[in-house]
CSV table of C-alpha atoms and ligand atoms in Angstrom, one decimal:
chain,number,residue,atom,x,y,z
A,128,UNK,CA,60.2,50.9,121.8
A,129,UNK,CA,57.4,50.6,124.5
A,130,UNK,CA,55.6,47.9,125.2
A,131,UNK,CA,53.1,49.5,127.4
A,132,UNK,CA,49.3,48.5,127.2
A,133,UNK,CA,46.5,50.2,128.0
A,134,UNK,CA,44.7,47.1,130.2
A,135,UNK,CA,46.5,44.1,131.1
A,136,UNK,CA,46.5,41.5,134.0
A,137,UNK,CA,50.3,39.8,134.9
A,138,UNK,CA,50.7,37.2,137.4
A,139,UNK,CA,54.6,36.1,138.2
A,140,UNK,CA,55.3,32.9,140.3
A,141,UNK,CA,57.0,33.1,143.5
A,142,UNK,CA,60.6,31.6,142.2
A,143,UNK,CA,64.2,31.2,143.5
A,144,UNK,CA,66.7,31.4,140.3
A,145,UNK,CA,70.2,30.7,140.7
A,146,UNK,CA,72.5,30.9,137.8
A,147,UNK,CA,76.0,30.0,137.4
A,148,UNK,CA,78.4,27.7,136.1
A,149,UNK,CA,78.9,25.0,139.3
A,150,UNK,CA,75.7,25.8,140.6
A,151,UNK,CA,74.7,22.3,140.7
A,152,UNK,CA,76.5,22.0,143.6
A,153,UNK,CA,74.4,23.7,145.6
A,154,UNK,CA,71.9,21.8,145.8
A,155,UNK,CA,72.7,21.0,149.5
A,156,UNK,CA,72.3,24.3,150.3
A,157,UNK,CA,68.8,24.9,148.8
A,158,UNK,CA,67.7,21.6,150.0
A,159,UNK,CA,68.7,23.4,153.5
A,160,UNK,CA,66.5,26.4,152.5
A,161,UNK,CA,63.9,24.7,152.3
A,162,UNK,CA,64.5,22.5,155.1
A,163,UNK,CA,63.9,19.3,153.1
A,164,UNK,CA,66.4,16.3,153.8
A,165,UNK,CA,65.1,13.2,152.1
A,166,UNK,CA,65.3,14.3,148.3
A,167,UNK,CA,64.3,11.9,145.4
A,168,UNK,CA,66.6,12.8,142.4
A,169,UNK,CA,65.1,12.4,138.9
A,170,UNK,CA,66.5,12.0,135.7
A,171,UNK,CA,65.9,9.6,132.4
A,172,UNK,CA,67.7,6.4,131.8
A,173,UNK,CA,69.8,8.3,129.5
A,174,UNK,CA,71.0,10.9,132.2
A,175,UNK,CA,71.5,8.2,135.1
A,176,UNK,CA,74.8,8.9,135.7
A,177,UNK,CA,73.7,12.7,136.5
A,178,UNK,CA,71.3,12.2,139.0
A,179,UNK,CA,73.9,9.8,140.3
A,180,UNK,CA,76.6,12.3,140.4
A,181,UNK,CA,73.6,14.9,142.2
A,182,UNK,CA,72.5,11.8,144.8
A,183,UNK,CA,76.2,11.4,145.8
A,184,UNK,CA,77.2,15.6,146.1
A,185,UNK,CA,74.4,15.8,148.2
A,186,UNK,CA,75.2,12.2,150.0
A,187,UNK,CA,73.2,12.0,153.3
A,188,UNK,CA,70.1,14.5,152.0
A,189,UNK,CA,69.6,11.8,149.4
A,190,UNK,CA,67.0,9.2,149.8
A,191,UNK,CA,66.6,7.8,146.8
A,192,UNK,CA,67.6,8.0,142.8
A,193,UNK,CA,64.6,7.1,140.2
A,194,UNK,CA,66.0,7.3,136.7
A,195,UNK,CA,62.8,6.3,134.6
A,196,UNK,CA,61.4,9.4,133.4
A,197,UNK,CA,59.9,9.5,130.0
A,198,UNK,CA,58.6,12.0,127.0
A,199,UNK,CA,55.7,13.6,127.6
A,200,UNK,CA,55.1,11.7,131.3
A,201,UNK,CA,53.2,8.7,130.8
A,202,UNK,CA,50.8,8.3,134.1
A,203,UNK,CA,52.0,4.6,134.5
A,204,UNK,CA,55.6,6.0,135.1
A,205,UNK,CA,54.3,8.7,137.4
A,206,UNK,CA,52.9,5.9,139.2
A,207,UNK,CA,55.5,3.9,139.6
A,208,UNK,CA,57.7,7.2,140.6
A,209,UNK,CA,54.7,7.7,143.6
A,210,UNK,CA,55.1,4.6,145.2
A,211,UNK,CA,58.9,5.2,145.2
A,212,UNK,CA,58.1,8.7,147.2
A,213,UNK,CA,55.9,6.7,149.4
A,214,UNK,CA,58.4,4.3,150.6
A,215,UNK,CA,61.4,6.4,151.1
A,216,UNK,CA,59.5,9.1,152.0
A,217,UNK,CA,60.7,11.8,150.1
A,218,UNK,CA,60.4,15.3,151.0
A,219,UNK,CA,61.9,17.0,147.9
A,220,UNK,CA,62.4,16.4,144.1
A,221,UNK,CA,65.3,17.3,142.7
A,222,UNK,CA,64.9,17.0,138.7
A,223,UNK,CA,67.9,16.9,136.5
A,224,UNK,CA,67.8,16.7,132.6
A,225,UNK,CA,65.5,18.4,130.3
A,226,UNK,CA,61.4,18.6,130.0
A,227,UNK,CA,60.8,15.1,130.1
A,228,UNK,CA,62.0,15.1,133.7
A,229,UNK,CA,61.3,18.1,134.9
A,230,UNK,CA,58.1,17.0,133.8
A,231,UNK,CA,57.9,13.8,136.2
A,232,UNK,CA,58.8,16.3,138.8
A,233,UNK,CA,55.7,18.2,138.4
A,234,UNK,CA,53.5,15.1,137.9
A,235,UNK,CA,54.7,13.7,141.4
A,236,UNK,CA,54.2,17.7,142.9
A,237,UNK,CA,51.1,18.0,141.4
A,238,UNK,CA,50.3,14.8,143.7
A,239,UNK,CA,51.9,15.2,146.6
A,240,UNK,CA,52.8,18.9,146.7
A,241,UNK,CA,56.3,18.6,147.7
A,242,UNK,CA,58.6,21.1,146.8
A,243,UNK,CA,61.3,20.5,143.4
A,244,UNK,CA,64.7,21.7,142.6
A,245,UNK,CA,65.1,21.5,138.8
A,246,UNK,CA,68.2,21.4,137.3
A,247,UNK,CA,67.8,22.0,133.9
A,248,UNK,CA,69.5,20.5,131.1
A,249,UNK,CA,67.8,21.5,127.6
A,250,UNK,CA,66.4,24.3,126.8
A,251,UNK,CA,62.6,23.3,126.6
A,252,UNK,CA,61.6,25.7,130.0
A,253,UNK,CA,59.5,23.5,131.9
A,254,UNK,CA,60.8,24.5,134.8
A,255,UNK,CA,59.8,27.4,134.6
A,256,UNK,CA,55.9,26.8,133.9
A,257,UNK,CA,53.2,26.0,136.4
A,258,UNK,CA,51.8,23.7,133.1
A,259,UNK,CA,51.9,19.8,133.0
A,260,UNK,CA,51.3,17.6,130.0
A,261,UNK,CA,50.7,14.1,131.0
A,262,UNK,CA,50.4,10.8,128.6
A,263,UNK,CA,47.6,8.1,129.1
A,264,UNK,CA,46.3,5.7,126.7
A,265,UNK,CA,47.8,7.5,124.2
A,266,UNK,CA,46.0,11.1,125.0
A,267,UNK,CA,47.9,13.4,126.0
A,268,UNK,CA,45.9,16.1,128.7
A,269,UNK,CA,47.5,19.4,130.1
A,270,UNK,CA,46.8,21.3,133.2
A,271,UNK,CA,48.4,24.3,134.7
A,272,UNK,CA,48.1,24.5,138.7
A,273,UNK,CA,50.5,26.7,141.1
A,274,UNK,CA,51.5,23.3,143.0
A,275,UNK,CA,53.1,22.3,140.0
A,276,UNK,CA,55.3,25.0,139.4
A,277,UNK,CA,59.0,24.0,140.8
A,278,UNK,CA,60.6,26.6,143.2
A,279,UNK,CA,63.7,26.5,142.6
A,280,UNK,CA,65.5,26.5,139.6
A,281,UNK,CA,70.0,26.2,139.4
A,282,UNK,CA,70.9,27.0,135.6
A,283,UNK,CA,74.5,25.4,135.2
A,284,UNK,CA,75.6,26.3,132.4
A,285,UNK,CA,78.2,23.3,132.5
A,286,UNK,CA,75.5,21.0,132.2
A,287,UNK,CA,74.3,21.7,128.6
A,288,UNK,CA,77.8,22.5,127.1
A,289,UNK,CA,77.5,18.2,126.6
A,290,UNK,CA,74.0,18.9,125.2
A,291,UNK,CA,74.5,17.7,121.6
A,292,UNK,CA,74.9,20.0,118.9
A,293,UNK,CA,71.6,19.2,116.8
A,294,UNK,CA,69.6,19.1,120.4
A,295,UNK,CA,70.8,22.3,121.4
A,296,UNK,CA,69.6,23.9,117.7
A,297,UNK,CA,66.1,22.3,117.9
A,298,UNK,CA,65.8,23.1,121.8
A,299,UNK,CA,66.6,26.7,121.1
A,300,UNK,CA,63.7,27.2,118.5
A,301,UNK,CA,61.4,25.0,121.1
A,302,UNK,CA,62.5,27.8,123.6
A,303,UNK,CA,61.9,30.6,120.7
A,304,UNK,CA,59.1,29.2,119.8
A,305,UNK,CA,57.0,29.9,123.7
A,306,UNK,CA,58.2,33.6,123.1
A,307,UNK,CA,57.1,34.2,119.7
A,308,UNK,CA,53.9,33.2,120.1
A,309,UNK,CA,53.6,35.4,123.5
A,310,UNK,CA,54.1,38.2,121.5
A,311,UNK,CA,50.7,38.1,119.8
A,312,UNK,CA,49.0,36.1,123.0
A,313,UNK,CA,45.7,37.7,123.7
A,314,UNK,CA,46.2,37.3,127.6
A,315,UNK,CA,49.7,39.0,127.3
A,316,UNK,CA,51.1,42.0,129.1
A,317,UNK,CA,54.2,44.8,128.7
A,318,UNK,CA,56.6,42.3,131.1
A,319,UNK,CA,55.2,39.3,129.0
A,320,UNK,CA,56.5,41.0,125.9
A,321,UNK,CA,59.7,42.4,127.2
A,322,UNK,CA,60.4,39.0,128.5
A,323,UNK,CA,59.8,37.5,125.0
A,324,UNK,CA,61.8,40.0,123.3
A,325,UNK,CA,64.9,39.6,124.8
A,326,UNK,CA,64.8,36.2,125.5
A,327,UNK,CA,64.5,35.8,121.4
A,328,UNK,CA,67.7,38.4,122.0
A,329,UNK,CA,69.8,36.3,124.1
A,330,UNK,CA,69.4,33.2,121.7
A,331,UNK,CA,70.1,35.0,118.3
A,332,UNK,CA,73.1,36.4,119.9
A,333,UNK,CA,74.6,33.2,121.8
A,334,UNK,CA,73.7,30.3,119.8
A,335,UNK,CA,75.8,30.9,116.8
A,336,UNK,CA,78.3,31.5,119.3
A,337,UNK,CA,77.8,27.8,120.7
A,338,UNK,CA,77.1,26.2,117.6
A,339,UNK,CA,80.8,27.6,116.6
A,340,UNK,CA,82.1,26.7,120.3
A,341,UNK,CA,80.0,24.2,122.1
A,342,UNK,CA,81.8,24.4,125.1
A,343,UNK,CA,81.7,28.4,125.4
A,344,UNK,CA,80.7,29.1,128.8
A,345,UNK,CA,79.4,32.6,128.3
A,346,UNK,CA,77.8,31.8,125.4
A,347,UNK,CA,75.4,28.4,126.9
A,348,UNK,CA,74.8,30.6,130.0
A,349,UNK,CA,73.3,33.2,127.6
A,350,UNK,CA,71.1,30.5,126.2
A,351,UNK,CA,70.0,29.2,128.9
A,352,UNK,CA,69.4,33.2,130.1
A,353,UNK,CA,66.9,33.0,127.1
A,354,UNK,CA,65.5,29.2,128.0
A,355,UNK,CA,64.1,31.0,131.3
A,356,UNK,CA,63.1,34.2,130.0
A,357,UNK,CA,60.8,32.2,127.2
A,358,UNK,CA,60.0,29.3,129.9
A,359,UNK,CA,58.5,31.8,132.3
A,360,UNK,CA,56.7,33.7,129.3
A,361,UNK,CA,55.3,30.3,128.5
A,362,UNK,CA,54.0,30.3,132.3
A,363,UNK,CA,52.2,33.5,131.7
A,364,UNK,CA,50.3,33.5,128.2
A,365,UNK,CA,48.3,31.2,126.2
A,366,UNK,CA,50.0,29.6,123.0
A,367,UNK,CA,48.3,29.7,120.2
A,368,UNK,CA,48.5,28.2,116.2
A,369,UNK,CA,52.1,27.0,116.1
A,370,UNK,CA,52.2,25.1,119.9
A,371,UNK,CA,48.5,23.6,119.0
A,372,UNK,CA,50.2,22.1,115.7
A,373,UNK,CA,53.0,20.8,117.3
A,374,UNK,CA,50.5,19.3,119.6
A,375,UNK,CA,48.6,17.4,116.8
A,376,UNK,CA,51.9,15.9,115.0
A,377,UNK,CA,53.5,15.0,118.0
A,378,UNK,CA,50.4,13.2,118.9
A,379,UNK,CA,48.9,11.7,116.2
A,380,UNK,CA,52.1,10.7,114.3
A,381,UNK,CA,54.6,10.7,116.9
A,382,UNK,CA,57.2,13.2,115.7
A,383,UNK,CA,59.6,13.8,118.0
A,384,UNK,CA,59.2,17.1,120.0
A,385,UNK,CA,61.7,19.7,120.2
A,386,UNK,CA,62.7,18.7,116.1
A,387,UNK,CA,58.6,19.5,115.6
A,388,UNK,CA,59.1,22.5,116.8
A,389,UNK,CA,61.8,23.9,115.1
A,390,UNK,CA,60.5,22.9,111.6
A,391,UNK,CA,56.9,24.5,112.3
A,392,UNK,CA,57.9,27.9,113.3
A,393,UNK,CA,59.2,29.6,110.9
A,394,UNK,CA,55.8,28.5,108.7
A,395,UNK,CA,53.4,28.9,111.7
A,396,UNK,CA,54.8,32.8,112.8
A,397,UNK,CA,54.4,33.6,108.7
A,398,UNK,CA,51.2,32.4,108.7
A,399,UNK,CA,49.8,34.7,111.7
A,400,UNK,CA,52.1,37.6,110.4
A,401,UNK,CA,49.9,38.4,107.3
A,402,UNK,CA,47.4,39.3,110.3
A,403,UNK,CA,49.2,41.1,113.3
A,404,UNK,CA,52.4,42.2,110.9
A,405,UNK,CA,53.0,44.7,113.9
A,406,UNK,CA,53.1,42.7,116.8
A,407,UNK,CA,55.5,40.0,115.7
A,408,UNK,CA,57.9,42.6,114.2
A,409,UNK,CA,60.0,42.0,116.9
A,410,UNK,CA,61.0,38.8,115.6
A,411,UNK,CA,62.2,40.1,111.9
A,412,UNK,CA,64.0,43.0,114.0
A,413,UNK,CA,65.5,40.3,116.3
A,414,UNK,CA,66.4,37.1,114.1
A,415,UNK,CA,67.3,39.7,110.7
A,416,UNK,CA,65.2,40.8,107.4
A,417,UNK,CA,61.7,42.4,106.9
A,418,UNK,CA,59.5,39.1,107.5
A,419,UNK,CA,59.5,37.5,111.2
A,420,UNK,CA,58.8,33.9,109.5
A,421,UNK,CA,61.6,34.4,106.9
A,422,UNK,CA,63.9,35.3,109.6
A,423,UNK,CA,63.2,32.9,111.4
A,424,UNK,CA,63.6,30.2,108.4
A,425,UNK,CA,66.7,31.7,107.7
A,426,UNK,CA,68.1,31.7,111.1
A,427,UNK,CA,67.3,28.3,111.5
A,428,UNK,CA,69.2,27.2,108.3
A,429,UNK,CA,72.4,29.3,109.3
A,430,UNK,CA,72.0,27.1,112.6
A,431,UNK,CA,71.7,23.6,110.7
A,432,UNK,CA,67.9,22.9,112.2
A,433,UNK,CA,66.4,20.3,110.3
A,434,UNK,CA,64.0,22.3,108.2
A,435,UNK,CA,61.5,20.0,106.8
A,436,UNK,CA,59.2,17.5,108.0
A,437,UNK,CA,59.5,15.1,105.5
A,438,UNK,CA,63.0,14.3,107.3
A,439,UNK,CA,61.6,13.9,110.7
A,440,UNK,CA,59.5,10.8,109.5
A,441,UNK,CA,56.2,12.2,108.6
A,442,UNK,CA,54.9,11.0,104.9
A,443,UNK,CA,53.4,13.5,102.2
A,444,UNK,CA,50.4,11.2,102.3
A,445,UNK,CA,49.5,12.1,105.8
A,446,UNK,CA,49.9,15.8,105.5
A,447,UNK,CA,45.8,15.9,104.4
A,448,UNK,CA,44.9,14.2,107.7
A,449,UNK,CA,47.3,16.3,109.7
A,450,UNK,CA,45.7,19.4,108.6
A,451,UNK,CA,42.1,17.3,109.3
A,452,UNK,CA,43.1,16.9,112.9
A,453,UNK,CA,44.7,20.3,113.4
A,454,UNK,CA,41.3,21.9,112.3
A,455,UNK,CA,39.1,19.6,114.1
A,456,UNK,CA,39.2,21.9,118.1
A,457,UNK,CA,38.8,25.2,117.3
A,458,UNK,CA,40.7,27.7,119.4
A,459,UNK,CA,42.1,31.3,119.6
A,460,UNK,CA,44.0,32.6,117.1
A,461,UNK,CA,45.3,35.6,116.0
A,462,UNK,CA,44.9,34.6,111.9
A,463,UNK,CA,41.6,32.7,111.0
A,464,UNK,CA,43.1,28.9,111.3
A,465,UNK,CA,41.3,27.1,107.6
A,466,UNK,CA,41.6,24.1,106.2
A,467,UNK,CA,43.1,25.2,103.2
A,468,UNK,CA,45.5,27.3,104.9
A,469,UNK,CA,46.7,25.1,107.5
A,470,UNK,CA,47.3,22.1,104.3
A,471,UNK,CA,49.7,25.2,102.9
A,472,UNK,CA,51.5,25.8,105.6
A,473,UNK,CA,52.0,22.3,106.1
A,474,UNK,CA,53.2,21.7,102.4
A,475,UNK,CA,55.5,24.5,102.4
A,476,UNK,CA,56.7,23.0,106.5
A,477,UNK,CA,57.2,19.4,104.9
A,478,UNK,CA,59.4,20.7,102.0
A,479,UNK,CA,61.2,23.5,104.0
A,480,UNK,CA,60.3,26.1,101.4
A,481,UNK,CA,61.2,29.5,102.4
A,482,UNK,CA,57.6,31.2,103.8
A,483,UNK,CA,56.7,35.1,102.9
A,484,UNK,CA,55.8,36.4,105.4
B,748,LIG,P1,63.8,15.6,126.9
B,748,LIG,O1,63.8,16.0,128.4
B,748,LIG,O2,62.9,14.5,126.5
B,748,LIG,O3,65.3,15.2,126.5
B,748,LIG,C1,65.5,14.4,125.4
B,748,LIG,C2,66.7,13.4,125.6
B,748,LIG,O4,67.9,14.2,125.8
B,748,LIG,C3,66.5,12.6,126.9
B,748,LIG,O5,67.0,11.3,126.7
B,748,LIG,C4,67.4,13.4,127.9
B,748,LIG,O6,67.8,12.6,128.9
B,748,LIG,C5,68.5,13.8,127.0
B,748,LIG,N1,69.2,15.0,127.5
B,748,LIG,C6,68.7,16.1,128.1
B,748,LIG,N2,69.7,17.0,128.3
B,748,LIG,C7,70.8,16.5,127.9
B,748,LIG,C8,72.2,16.9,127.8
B,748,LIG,N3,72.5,18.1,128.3
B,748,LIG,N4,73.1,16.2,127.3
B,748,LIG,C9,72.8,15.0,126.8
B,748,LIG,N5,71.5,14.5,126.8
B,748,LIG,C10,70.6,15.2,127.3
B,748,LIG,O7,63.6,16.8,125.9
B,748,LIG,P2,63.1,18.3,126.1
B,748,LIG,O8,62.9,18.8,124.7
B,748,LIG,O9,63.9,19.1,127.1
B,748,LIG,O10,61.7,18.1,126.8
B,748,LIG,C11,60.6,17.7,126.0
B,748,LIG,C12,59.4,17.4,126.9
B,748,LIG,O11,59.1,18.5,127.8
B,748,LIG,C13,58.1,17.2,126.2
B,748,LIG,O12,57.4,16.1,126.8
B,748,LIG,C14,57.4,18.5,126.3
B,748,LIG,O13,56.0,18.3,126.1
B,748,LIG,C15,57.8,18.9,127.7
B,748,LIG,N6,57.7,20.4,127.9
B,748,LIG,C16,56.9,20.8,128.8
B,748,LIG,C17,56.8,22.2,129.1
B,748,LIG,C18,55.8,22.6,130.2
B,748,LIG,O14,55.8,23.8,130.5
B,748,LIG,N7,55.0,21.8,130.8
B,748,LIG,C19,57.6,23.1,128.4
B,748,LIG,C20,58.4,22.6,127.5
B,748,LIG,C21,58.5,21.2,127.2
């Protein structure tokens, strides 16, 4: 199948990948390459002991550790990470963990400029993205801007074989999720689609692979394969219906992210099939069946996602001011987003029924 268009525009970031199992240790190297020597190494409180392990590989090219990284990157913590760069005088980031981090990372770039190594963890695909969502007063504002896209990326796939086994499920459809919604983008392009479609490839083919082996090698390098194939697509198109709904419950009631994600999409894909049927066809062709959000529901059971979002905390009563807030900013879409249908898909989302489409 081609996915040539008549008129497009693509842009690609100027990127160094590097992928390999052990290829977090060379971080010394590409700190070389780009002639930094005084690198801050990030990470969350709950992934200390990794950017310890990175600060002490790289021992002298260290200057300093700051472990306080946080979902969606609240200013204050930004903040305090600044006058950390300030006082060792950091010339490099080197991220390690999943979005939230990698996230910091950009917020301090976005700053200061200074070049970032990410080492990824999860399967989110910031990295990989010139966006960045911050977090203050409880308002959560993104930007996209070239300083803070990170230039070099080392996917290990040792790292995420201790990336635990629920995470790794709901990660993956986080990951999915940028590249279905690329498919029908109205800014997209051939190489935007191509990179969508196999990325979508590589994670129906490895992750029942990892879910049956978590420590399989071949199989976490192929997802993480597809974590930077559907990172960079996210870098390249606009999102749409499903990302913007994610946006509202993750705000506004506090659901946690990548979980969000995975119990939206099937319902969100289904609702924009009924109008581009032949764009997202990929997906049903990809994931299995006739329907890309049954597919995708399906696959997400097989994988043991949670499926509804009564489970991740949210109450049926709030499901008519969700759909309220998720109508209030219009924006592109390629189904009309209504009222009415937006409360359906959010019934049918909070107990896990199958969708049509
Ligand atoms: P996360 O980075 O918040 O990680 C969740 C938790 O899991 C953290 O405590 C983390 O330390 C831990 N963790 C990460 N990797 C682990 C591993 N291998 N083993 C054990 N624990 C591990 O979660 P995420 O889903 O990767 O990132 C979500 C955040 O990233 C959100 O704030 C989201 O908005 C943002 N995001 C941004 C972009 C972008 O382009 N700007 C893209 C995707 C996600």
């Amino acid at each position: 199948m081609s996915y040539f268009q008549r008129d497009f525009v693509a842009q690609s970031a100027s990127v160094r990948v590097r992928f390999g199992p052990g290829t977090r240790h060379e971080i010394a190297d590409e700190l070389r390459r780009l002639g930094a020597s005084r690198a801050l190494v990030l990470s969350t409180p709950q992934q200390a002991d990794a950017a310890l392990g990175v600060a002490e590989s790289i021992g002298a090219l260290a200057a300093g550790v700051f472990t306080r990284a946080a979902m969606h990157t609240p200013v204050a913590v930004t903040e305090e990470a600044m006058r950390h760069v300030a006082d060792i005088k950091a010339d490099c980031l080197v991220a390690i963990g999943g979005g939230s981090t990698a996230g910091l990372g950009k917020a301090i770039a976005y700053r200061t400029d200074l070049p970032q190594i990410v080492v990824p963890t999860t399967y989110a695909g910031s990295e990989a993205t010139p966006i960045l969502g911050q977090t203050e007063k409880g308002r959560k504002t993104t930007l996209s801007d070239p300083k803070v896209q990170p230039e070099v990326i080392l996917y290990d796939a040792e790292l995420v074989t201790g990336l635990p086994v629920r995470m790794t499920v709901t990660s993956a459809l986080n990951a999915i999720a940028h590249a279905a919604e690329a498919l029908y983008a109205r800014d997209r392009n051939p190489l935007s689609t191509a990179l969508a479609v196999e990325g979508m490839r590589a994670f129906a083919a490895a992750l029942p692979r990892v879910i049956a082996d978590p420590a399989d090698l071949d199989a976490r390098g192929e997802t993480l394969y597809g974590a930077w194939l559907c990172g960079t697509v996210l870098g390249q198109v606009g999102m749409a219906l499903h990302h913007k709904l994610c946006h509202t419950l993750g705000g506004s009631f506090d659901l946690p992210h990548a979980d969000t994600h995975a119990v939206l999409l099937p319902h969100a894909i289904a609702y924009n099939a009924a109008a581009v049927p032949e764009l997202l066809a990929p997906v049903a062709a990809i994931f299995g069946g006739t329907e890309p959000g049954a597919a995708l529901h399906a696959f997400a059971t097989r994988m043991g996602a949670p499926m509804t979002l009564a489970e991740l905390g949210l109450a049926e009563a709030d499901l008519d001011r969700a759909a309220d807030i998720a109508t209030q900013n219009p924006y592109w879409n390629p189904a009309p987003v209504t009222r009415e249908g937006l409360r359906d898909l959010l019934d049918a989302a909070y107990h896990g029924r199958a969708p049509r489409h």
